[in-house]
Tab-separated table of C-alpha atoms and ligand atoms in Angstrom:
chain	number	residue	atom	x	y	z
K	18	UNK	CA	-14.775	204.472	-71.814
K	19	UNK	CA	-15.481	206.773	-74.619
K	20	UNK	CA	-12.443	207.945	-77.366
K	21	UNK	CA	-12.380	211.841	-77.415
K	22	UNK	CA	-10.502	212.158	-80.981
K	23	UNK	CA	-11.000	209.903	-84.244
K	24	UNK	CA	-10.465	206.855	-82.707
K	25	UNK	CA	-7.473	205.109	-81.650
K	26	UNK	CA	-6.906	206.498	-78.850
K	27	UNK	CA	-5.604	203.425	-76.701
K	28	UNK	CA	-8.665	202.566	-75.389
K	29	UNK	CA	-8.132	198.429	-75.706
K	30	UNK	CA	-4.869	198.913	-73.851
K	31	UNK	CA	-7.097	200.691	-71.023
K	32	UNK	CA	-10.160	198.728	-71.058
K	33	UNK	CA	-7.510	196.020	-70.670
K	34	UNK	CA	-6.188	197.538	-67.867
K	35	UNK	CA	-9.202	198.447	-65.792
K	36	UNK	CA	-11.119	195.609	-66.479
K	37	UNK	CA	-9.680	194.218	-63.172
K	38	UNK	CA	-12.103	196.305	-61.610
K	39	UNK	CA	-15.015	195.083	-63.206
K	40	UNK	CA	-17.559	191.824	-63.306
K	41	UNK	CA	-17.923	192.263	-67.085
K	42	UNK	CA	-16.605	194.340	-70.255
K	43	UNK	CA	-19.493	195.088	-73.299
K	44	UNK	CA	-19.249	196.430	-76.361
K	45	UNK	CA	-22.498	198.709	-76.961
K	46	UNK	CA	-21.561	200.292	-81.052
K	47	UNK	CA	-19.739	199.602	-83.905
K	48	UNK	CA	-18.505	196.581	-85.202
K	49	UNK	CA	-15.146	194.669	-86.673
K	50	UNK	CA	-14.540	198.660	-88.164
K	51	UNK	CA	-12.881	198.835	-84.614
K	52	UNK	CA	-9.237	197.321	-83.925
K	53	UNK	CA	-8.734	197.132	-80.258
K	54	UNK	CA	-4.954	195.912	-79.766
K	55	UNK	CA	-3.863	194.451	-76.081
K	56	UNK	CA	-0.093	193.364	-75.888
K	57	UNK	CA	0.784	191.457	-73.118
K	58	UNK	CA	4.409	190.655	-72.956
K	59	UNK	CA	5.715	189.943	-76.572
K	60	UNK	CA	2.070	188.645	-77.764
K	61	UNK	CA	-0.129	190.971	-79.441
K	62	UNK	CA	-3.639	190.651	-79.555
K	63	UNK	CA	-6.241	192.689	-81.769
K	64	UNK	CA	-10.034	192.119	-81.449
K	65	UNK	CA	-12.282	193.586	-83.519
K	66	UNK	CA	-15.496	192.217	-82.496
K	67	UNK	CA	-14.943	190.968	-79.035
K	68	UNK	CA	-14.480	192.881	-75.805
K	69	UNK	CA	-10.994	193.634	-75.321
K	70	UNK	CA	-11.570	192.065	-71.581
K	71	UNK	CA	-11.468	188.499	-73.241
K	72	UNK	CA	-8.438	188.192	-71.725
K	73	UNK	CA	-8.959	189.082	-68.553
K	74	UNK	CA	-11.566	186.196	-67.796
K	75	UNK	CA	-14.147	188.576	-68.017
K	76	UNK	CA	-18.059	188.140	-68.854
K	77	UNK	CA	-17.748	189.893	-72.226
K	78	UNK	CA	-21.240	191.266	-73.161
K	79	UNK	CA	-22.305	192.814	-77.033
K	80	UNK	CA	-25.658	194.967	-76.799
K	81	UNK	CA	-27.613	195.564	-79.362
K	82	UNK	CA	-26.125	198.507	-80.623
K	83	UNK	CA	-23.491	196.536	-81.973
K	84	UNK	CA	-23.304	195.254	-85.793
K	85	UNK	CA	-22.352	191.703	-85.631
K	86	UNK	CA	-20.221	189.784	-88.297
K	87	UNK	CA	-20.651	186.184	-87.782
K	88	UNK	CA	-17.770	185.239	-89.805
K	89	UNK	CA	-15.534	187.577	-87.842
K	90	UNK	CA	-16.758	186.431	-84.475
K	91	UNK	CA	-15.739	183.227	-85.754
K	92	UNK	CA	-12.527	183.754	-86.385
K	93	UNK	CA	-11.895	185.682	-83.293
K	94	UNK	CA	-13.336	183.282	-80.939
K	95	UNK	CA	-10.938	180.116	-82.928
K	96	UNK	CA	-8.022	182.147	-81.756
K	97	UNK	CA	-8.587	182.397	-78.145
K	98	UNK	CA	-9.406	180.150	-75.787
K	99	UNK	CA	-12.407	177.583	-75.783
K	100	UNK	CA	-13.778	178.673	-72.120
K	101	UNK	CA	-14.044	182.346	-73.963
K	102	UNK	CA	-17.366	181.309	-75.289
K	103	UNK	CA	-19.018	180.385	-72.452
K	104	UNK	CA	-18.635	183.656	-70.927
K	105	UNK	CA	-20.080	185.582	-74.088
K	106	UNK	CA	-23.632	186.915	-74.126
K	107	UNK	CA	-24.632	188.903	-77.729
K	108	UNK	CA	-28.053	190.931	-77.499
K	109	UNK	CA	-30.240	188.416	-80.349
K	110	UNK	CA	-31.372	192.636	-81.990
K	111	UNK	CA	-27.647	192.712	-83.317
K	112	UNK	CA	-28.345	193.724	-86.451
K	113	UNK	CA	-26.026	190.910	-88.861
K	114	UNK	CA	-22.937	192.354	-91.143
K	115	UNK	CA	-23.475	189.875	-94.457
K	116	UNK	CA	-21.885	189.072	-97.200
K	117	UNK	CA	-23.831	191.504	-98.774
K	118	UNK	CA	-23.427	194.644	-96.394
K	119	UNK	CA	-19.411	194.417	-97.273
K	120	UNK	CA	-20.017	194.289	-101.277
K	121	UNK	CA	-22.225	196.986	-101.030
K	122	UNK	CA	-19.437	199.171	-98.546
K	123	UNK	CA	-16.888	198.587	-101.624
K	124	UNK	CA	-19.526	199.614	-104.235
K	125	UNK	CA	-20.640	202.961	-102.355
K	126	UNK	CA	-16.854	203.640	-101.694
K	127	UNK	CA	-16.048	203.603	-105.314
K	128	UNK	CA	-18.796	205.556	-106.686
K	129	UNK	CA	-18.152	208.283	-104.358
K	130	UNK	CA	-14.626	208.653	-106.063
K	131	UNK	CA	-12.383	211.490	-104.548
K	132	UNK	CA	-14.626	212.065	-102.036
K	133	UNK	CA	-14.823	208.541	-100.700
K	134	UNK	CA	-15.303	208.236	-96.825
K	135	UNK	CA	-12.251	205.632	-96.596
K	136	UNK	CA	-14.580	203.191	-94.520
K	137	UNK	CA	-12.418	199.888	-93.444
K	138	UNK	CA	-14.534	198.118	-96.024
K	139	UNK	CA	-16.084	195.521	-94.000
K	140	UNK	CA	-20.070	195.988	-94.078
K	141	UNK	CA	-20.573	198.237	-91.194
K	142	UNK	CA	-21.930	201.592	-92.757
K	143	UNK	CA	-24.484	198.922	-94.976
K	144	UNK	CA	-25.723	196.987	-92.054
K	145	UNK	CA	-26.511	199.784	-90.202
K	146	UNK	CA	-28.482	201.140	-93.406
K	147	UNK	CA	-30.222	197.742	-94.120
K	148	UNK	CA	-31.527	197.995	-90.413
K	149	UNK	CA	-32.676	201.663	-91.446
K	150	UNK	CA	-34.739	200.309	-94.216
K	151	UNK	CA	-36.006	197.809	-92.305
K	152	UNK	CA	-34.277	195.037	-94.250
K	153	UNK	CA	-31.322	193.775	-91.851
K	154	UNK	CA	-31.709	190.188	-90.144
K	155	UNK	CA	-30.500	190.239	-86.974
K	156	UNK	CA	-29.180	187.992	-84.879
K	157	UNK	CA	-32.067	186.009	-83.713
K	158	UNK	CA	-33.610	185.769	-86.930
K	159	UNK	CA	-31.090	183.465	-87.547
K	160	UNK	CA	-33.198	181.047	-85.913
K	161	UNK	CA	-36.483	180.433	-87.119
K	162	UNK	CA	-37.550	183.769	-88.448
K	163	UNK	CA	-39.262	183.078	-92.168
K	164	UNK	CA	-37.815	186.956	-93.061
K	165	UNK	CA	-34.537	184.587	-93.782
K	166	UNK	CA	-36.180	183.979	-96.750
K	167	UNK	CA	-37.521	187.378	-98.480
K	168	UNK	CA	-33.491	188.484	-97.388
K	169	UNK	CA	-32.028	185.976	-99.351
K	170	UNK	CA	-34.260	187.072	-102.319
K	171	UNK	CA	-33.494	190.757	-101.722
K	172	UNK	CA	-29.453	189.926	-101.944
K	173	UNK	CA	-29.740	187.640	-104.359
K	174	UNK	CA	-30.901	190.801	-106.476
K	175	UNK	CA	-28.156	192.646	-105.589
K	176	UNK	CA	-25.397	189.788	-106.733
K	177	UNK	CA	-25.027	187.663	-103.524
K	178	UNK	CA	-25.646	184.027	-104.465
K	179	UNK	CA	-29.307	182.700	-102.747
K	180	UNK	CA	-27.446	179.602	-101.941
K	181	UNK	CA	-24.035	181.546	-100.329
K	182	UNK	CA	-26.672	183.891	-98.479
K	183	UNK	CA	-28.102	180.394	-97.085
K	184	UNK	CA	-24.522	178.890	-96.268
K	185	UNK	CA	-23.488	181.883	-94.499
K	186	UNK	CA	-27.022	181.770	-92.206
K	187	UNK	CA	-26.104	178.238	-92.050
K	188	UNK	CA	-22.385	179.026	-90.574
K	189	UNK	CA	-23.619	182.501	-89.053
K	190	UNK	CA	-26.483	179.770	-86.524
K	191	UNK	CA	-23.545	177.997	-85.783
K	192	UNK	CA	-21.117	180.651	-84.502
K	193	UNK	CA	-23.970	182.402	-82.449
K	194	UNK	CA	-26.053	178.940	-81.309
K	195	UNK	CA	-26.484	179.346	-77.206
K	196	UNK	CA	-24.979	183.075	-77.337
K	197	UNK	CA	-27.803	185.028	-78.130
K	198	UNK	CA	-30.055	186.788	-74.858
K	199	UNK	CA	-31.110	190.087	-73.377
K	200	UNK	CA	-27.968	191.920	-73.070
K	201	UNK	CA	-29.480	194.916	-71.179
K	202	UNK	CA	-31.524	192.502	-69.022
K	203	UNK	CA	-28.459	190.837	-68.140
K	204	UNK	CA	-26.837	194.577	-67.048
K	205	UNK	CA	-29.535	195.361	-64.392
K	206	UNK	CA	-28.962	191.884	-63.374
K	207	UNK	CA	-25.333	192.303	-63.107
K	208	UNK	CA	-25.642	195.919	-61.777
K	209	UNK	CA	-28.373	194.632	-59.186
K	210	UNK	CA	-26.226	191.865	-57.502
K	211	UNK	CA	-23.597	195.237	-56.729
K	212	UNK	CA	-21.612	193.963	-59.836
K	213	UNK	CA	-20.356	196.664	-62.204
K	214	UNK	CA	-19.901	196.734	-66.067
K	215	UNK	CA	-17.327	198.076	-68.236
K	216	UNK	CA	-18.916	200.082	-71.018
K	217	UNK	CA	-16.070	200.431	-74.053
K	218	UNK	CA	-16.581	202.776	-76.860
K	219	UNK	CA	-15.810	201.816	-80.650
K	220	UNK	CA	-14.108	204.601	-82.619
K	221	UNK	CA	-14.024	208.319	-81.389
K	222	UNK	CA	-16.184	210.823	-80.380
K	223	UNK	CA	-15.233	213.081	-83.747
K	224	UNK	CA	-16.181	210.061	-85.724
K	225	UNK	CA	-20.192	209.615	-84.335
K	226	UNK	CA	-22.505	209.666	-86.939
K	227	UNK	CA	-24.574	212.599	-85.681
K	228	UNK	CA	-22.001	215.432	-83.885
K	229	UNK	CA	-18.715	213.753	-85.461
K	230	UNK	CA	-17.152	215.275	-88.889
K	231	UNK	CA	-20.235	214.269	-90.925
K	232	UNK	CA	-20.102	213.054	-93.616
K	233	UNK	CA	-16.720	211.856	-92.755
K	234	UNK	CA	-17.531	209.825	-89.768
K	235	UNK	CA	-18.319	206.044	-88.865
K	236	UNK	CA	-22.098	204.817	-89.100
K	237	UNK	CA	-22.461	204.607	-85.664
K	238	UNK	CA	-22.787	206.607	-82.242
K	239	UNK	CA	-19.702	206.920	-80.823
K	240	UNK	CA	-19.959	208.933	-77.938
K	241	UNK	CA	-21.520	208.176	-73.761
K	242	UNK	CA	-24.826	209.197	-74.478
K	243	UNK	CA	-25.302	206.005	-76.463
K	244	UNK	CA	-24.236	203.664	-74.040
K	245	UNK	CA	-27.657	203.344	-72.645
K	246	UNK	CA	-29.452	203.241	-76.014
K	247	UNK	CA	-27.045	200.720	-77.451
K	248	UNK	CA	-26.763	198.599	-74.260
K	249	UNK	CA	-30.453	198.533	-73.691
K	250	UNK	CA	-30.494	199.734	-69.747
K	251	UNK	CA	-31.532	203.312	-68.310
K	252	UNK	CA	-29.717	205.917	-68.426
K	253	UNK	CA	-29.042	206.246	-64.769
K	254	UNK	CA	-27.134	202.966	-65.412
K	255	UNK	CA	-24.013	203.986	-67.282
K	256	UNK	CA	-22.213	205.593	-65.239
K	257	UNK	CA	-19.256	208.302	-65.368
K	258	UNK	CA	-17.545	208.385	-68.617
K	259	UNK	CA	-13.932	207.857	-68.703
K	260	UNK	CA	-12.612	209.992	-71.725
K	261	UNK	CA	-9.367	208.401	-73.485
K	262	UNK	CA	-6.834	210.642	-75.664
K	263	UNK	CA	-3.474	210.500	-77.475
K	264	UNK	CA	-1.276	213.020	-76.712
K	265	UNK	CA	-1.302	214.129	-80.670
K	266	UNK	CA	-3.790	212.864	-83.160
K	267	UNK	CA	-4.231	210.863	-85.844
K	268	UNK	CA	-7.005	210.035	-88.267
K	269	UNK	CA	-7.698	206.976	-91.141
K	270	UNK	CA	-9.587	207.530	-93.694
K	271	UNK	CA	-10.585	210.687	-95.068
K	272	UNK	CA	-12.072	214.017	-93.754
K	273	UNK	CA	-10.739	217.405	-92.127
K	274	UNK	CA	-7.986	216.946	-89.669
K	275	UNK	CA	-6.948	220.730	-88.865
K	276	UNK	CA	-3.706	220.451	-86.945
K	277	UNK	CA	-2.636	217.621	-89.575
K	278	UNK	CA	0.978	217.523	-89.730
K	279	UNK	CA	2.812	217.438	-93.013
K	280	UNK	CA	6.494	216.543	-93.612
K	281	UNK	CA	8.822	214.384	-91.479
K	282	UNK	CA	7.709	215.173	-88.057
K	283	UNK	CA	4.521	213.040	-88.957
K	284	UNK	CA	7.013	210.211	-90.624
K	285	UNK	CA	9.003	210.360	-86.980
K	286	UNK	CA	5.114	209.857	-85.029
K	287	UNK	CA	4.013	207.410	-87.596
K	288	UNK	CA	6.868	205.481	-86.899
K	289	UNK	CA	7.506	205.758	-83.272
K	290	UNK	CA	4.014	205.178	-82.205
K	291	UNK	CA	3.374	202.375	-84.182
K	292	UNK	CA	-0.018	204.740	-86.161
K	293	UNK	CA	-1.059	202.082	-88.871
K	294	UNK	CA	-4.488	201.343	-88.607
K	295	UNK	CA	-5.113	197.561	-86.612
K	296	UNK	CA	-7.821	197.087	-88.988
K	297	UNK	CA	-7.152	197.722	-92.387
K	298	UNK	CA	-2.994	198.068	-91.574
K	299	UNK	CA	-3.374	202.150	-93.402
K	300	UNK	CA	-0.818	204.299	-92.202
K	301	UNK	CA	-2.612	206.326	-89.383
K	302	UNK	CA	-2.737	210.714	-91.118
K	303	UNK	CA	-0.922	212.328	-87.814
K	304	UNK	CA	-1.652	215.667	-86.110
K	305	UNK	CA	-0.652	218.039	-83.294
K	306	UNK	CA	-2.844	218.090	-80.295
K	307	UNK	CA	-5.780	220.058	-80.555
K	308	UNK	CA	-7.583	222.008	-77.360
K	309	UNK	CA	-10.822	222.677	-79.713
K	310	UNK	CA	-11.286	219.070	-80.755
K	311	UNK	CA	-10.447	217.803	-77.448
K	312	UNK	CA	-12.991	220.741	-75.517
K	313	UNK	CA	-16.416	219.685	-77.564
K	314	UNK	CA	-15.187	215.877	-77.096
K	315	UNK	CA	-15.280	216.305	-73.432
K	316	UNK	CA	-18.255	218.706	-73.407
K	317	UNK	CA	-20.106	215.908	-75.616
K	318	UNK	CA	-19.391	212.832	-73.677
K	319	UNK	CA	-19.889	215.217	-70.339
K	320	UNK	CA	-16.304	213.839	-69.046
K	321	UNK	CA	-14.647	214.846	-65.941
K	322	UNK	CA	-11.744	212.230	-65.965
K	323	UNK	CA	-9.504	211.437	-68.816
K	324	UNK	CA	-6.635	208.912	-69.439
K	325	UNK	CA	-3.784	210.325	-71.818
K	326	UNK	CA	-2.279	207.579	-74.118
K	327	UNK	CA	1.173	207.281	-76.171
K	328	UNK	CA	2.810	210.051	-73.652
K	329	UNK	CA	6.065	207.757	-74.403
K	330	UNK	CA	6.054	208.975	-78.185
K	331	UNK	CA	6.606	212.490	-77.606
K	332	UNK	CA	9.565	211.778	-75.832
K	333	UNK	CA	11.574	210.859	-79.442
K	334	UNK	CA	9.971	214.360	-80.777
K	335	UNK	CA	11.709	217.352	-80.533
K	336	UNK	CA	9.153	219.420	-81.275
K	337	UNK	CA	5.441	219.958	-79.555
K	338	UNK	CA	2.681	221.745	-80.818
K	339	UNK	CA	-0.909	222.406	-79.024
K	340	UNK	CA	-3.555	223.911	-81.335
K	341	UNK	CA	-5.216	226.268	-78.983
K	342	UNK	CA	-7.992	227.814	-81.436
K	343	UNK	CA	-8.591	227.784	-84.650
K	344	UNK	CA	-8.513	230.833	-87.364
K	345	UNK	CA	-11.340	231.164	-89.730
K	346	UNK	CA	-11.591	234.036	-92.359
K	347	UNK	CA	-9.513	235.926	-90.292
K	348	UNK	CA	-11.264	235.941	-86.744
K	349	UNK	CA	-10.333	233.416	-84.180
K	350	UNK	CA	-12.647	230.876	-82.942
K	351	UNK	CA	-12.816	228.096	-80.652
K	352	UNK	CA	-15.926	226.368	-82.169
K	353	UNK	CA	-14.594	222.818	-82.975
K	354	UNK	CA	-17.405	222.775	-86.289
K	355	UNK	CA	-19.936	224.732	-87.711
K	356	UNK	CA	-20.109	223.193	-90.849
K	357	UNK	CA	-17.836	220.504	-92.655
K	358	UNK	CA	-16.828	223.483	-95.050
K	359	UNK	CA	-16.238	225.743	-91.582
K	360	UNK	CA	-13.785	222.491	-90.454
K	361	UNK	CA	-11.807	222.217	-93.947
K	362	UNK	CA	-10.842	225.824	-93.558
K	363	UNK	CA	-9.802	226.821	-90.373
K	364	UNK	CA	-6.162	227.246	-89.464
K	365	UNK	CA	-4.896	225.901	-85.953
K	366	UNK	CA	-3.458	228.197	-83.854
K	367	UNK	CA	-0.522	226.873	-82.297
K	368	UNK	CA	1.404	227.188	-78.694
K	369	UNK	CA	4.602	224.958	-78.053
K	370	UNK	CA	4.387	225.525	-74.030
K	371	UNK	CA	7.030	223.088	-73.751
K	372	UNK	CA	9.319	220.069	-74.771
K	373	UNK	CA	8.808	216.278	-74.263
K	374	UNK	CA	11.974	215.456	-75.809
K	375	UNK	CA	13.382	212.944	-73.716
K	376	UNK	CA	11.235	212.163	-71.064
K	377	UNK	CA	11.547	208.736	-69.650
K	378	UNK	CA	9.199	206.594	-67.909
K	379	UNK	CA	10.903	203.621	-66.024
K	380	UNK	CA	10.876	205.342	-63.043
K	381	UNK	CA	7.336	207.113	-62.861
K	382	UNK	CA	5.899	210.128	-63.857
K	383	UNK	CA	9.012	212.292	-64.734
K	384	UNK	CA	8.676	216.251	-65.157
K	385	UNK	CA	7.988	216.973	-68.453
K	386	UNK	CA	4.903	214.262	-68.379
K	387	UNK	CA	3.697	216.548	-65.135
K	388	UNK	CA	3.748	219.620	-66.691
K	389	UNK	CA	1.777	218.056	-69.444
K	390	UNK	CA	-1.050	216.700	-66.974
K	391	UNK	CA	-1.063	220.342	-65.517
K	392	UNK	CA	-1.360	222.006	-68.506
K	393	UNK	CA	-4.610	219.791	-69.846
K	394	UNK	CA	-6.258	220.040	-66.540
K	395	UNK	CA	-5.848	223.926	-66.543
K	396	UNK	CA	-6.716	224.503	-70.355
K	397	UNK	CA	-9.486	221.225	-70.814
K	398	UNK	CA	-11.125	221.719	-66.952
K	399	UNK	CA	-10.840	217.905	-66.514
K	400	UNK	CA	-9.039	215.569	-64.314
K	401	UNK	CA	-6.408	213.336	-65.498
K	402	UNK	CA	-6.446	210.157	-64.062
K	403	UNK	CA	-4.413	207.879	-65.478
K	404	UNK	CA	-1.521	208.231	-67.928
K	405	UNK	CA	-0.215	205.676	-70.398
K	406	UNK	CA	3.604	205.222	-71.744
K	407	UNK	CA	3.501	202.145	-73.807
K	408	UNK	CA	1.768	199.291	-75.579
K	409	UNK	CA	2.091	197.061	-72.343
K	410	UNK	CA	-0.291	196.737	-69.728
K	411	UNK	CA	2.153	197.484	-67.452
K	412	UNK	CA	2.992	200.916	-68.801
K	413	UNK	CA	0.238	202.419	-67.175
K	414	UNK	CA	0.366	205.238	-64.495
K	415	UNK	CA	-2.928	205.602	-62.139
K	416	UNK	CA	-2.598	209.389	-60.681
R	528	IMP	P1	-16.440	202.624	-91.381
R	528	IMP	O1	-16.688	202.690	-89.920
R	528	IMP	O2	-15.742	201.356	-91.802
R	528	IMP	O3	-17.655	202.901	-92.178
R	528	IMP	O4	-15.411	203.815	-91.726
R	528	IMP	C1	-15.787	205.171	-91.616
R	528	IMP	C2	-14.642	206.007	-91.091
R	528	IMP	O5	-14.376	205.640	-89.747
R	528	IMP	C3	-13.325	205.810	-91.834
R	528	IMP	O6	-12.631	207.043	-91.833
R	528	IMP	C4	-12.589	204.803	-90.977
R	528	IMP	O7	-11.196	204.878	-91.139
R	528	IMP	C5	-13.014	205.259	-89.607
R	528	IMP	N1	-12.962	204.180	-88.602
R	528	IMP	C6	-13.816	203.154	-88.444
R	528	IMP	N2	-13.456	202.389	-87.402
R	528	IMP	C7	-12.357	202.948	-86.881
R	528	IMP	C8	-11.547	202.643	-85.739
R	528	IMP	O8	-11.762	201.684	-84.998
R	528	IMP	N3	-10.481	203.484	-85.511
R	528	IMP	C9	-10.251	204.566	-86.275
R	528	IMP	N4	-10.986	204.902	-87.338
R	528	IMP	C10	-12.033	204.105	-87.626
R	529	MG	MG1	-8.277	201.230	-83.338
C-alpha cells in the first residue's frame, strides 16, 4: 500500500482494514516521521514505528529499509499489549535513529532558516545520512560489534555525552534483545508456505527522496519500487500496489503545494477532517484535488487499484475543485515537475464537475460519492476499489 500524495492519505486506517486478509503487515521505509492513526470505536491509536496491523494479531515485520528508534519502539510496544512482542521480527541492517541523529535534524533545520524542510524533528533525515557515510550502527551492532565504540567517540564530538551514547546502546539492546533476524528471509518463508504479506508505505509518493518534491521531501523512498529493496526479497515478490488518496490534499512541512487552498475553505477541511499532523500535532496546509499530482503518483508506483480516503469531508464543503492541469508561463501542461522552480510556479487549472455537499454515508455509497468514483476512473485510468468515509474501521466501502 503505497500513499499517492504527501502523505496522510489514510493508509493506517486501510492497512488496518485489509490486514484481515493477510499472515503479516511490514513496514519496509521510513521511520517514527510516519503517524499511522487506527480508531477503533472511541480509542485512538497512532503508531509511528510499528505496523499499523499490531492490532489485528498480526506478525508485524520491519525490513531493513526502515530507520529504527529504539526509544520509540519502546514506548510503543509499553502501550500495547505484551503478546505484541512476540510476534515482531526487525531486519538486525536497521540502520539506528540516536540521540544524536535528532540533535543534528534540529541543527540542520535551523541553519537552513526560511528555507527549512519542516522535517518532524526526530532523527530520520540524519540516520539515513550517517548510514550514507558509513557511520550509522545498526541494529545488530548493538550486540557485540566493537564499531559501538569509534560511534560513541564520533558523537561524543558532536555534543552527545560518551556515557548517554552508552546508556542509550544499553536501553536500545534491551528493547530489540530476541527481535532482531532476516526480515526478507522470513518473507520468502512466509510467501513460500502460500502465506501473503502486507507491504505498507511510510509517507507519500510526492515526498520520496528521489522523484518526490526534492528538496522538500522525506529522506526516504516512498514509493512500490522500494518495497523489494527495503524489504530485502525479489522483486517478483511484492506484489500489486494498492495506491491510497484523499479526496483533497494536504501537506506538513514546507515545499510547493499548487492547488493549496487559502482562506476559510481550508479552515472548514482543516477542521472537519481532523488535518493536524499525528506526529508533530502541525496543522495539516490543505489543497484541492489535483489530476497532475495524482497521474505521475500512479504512473510511479505503476497502480491499477486505488482506495479514496476522507470522501465523508467533502460532504460539509460546499464547494469542489479538481486541478486538471497546471499553467506555466502561459502554456498549459500536465507535467506534475520539471524542476522545483517549474512546481513553485505553475497555476492549477481548475474544474468543479460537481458538488459533494451533503452526501451521506450510513446507507452505502450514495450518488454524489459514485459520480466521484466515475469521474477518477475516467480521468486517472485506474480502478477504484475501495472507498473510505470515516476514521472507523467500519467506515469502509469495498466496491
Ligand atoms: P522528515 O521525514 O522528518 O525528514 O520530514 C521531511 C518532510 O516530510 C516534512 O515536510 C515532513 O512534514 C514530511 N513528513 C515526514 N513524515 C511524514 C508523514 O508521515 N506524513 C506526512 N508528512 C510527513
Ligand atoms: Mg500520517
Amino acid at each position: 500500500m503505497v500513499g499517492l500524495q504527501w502523505g496522510d492519505e489514510g493508509k493506517g486506517k486501510l492497512v488496518d482494514f485489509l490486514a484481515d486478509q493477510f499472515d503479516a503487515v511490514a513496514r519496509f521505509n521510513g521511520g517514527s516521521n510516519a503517524g499511522h492513526t487506527v480508531v477503533i470505536g472511541e480509542k485512538k491509536h497512532t503508531f509511528h514505528l510499528v505496523p499499523s496491523g499490531a492490532l489485528k494479531g498480526k506478525e508485524l515485520l520491519i525490513g531493513a529499509g526502515v530507520a529504527l528508534d529504539p526509544v520509540v519502539l519502546k514506548e510503543e510496544l509499553k502501550v500495547l499489549p505484551d503478546e505484541v512482542r512476540g510476534r515482531l521480527l526487525i531486519d538486525g541492517r536497521c540502520s539506528l535513529v540516536s540521540p544524536f541523529d535528532k540533535k543534528l535534524d534540529i541543527v540542520v533545520e535551523e541553519m537552513r532558516g526560511n528555507s527549512e524542510i519542516g522535517t518532524t524533528r526526530r532523527g530520520i533525515g540524519p540516520s539515513y545520512g550517517m548510514r550514507a557515510l558509513r557511520l550509522a550502527l545498526t541494529a545488530s551492532d548493538l550486540f557485540g560489534n566493537p564499531d559501538v565504540k569509534a560511534s560513541s567517540k564520533f558523537y561524543s564530538q558532536v555534543g552527545v555525552s560518551p556515557t548517554g551514547f552508552l546508556t542509550w546502546v544499553e536501553e536500545s539492546k534491551l528493547v530489540t534483545k530476541g527481535l532482531l533476524g532476516d526480515v526478507g528471509s522470513r518473507v520468502v518463508e512466509v510467501s513460500q508456505k502460500g502465506g501473503s504479506v502486507l507491504f505498507e508505505a511510510s509517507q507519500g509518493t510526492l515526498l520520496d527522496i528521489l522523484h518526490g518534491s526534492y528538496p522538500y521531501v522525506t529522506s526516504s523512498h516512498t514509493i512500490a519500487s522500494y518495497i523489494p529493496a527495503g524489504m530485502g526479497i525479489p522483486p517478483s515478490y511484492a506484489g500489486e500496489p494498492l495506491g491510497v488518496m484523499k479526496c483533497y490534499t494536504t501537506r506538513v512541512g514546507s515545499g510547493p503545494l499548487p492547488t493549496e487552498i487559502k482562506g476559510p475553505t481550508s479552515d472548514q477541511i482543516r477542521s472537519v477532517g481532523n488535518e493536524y499532523g499525528a506526529t508533530t500535532g502541525r496543522p495539516r496546509r490543505v489543497g484541492w484535488l489535483d489530476l497532475v499530482a495524482l497521474r505521475y503518483a500512479i504512473r510511479l508506483n505503476g497502480v491499477k487499484n486505488i482506495a479514496v480516503s476522507k470522501i465523508d469531508v467533502l460532504s460539509e464543503v460546499k464547494e469542489f475543485q479538481v486541478c486538471v492541469s497546471y499553467r506555466h508561463l502561459g502554456t498549459e501542461t500536465s507535467d506534475f515537475q520539471q524542476s522545483l522552480e517549474h512546481l513553485q510556479e505553475v497555476e492549477p487549472i481548475y474544474e468543479s464537475p460537481f458538488t459533494m455537499h451533503g452526501a451521506e454515508y450510513d446507507r452505502g455509497l450514495p450518488p454524489q460519492a459514485k459520480k466521484l468514483v466515475n469521474y477518477l476512473e475516467a480521468t486517472l485510468g485506474v480502478r477504484v476499489s475501495l472507498v473510505s468515509h470515516g476514521e472507523d474501521r467500519s467506515r469502509t466501502i469495498e466496491l
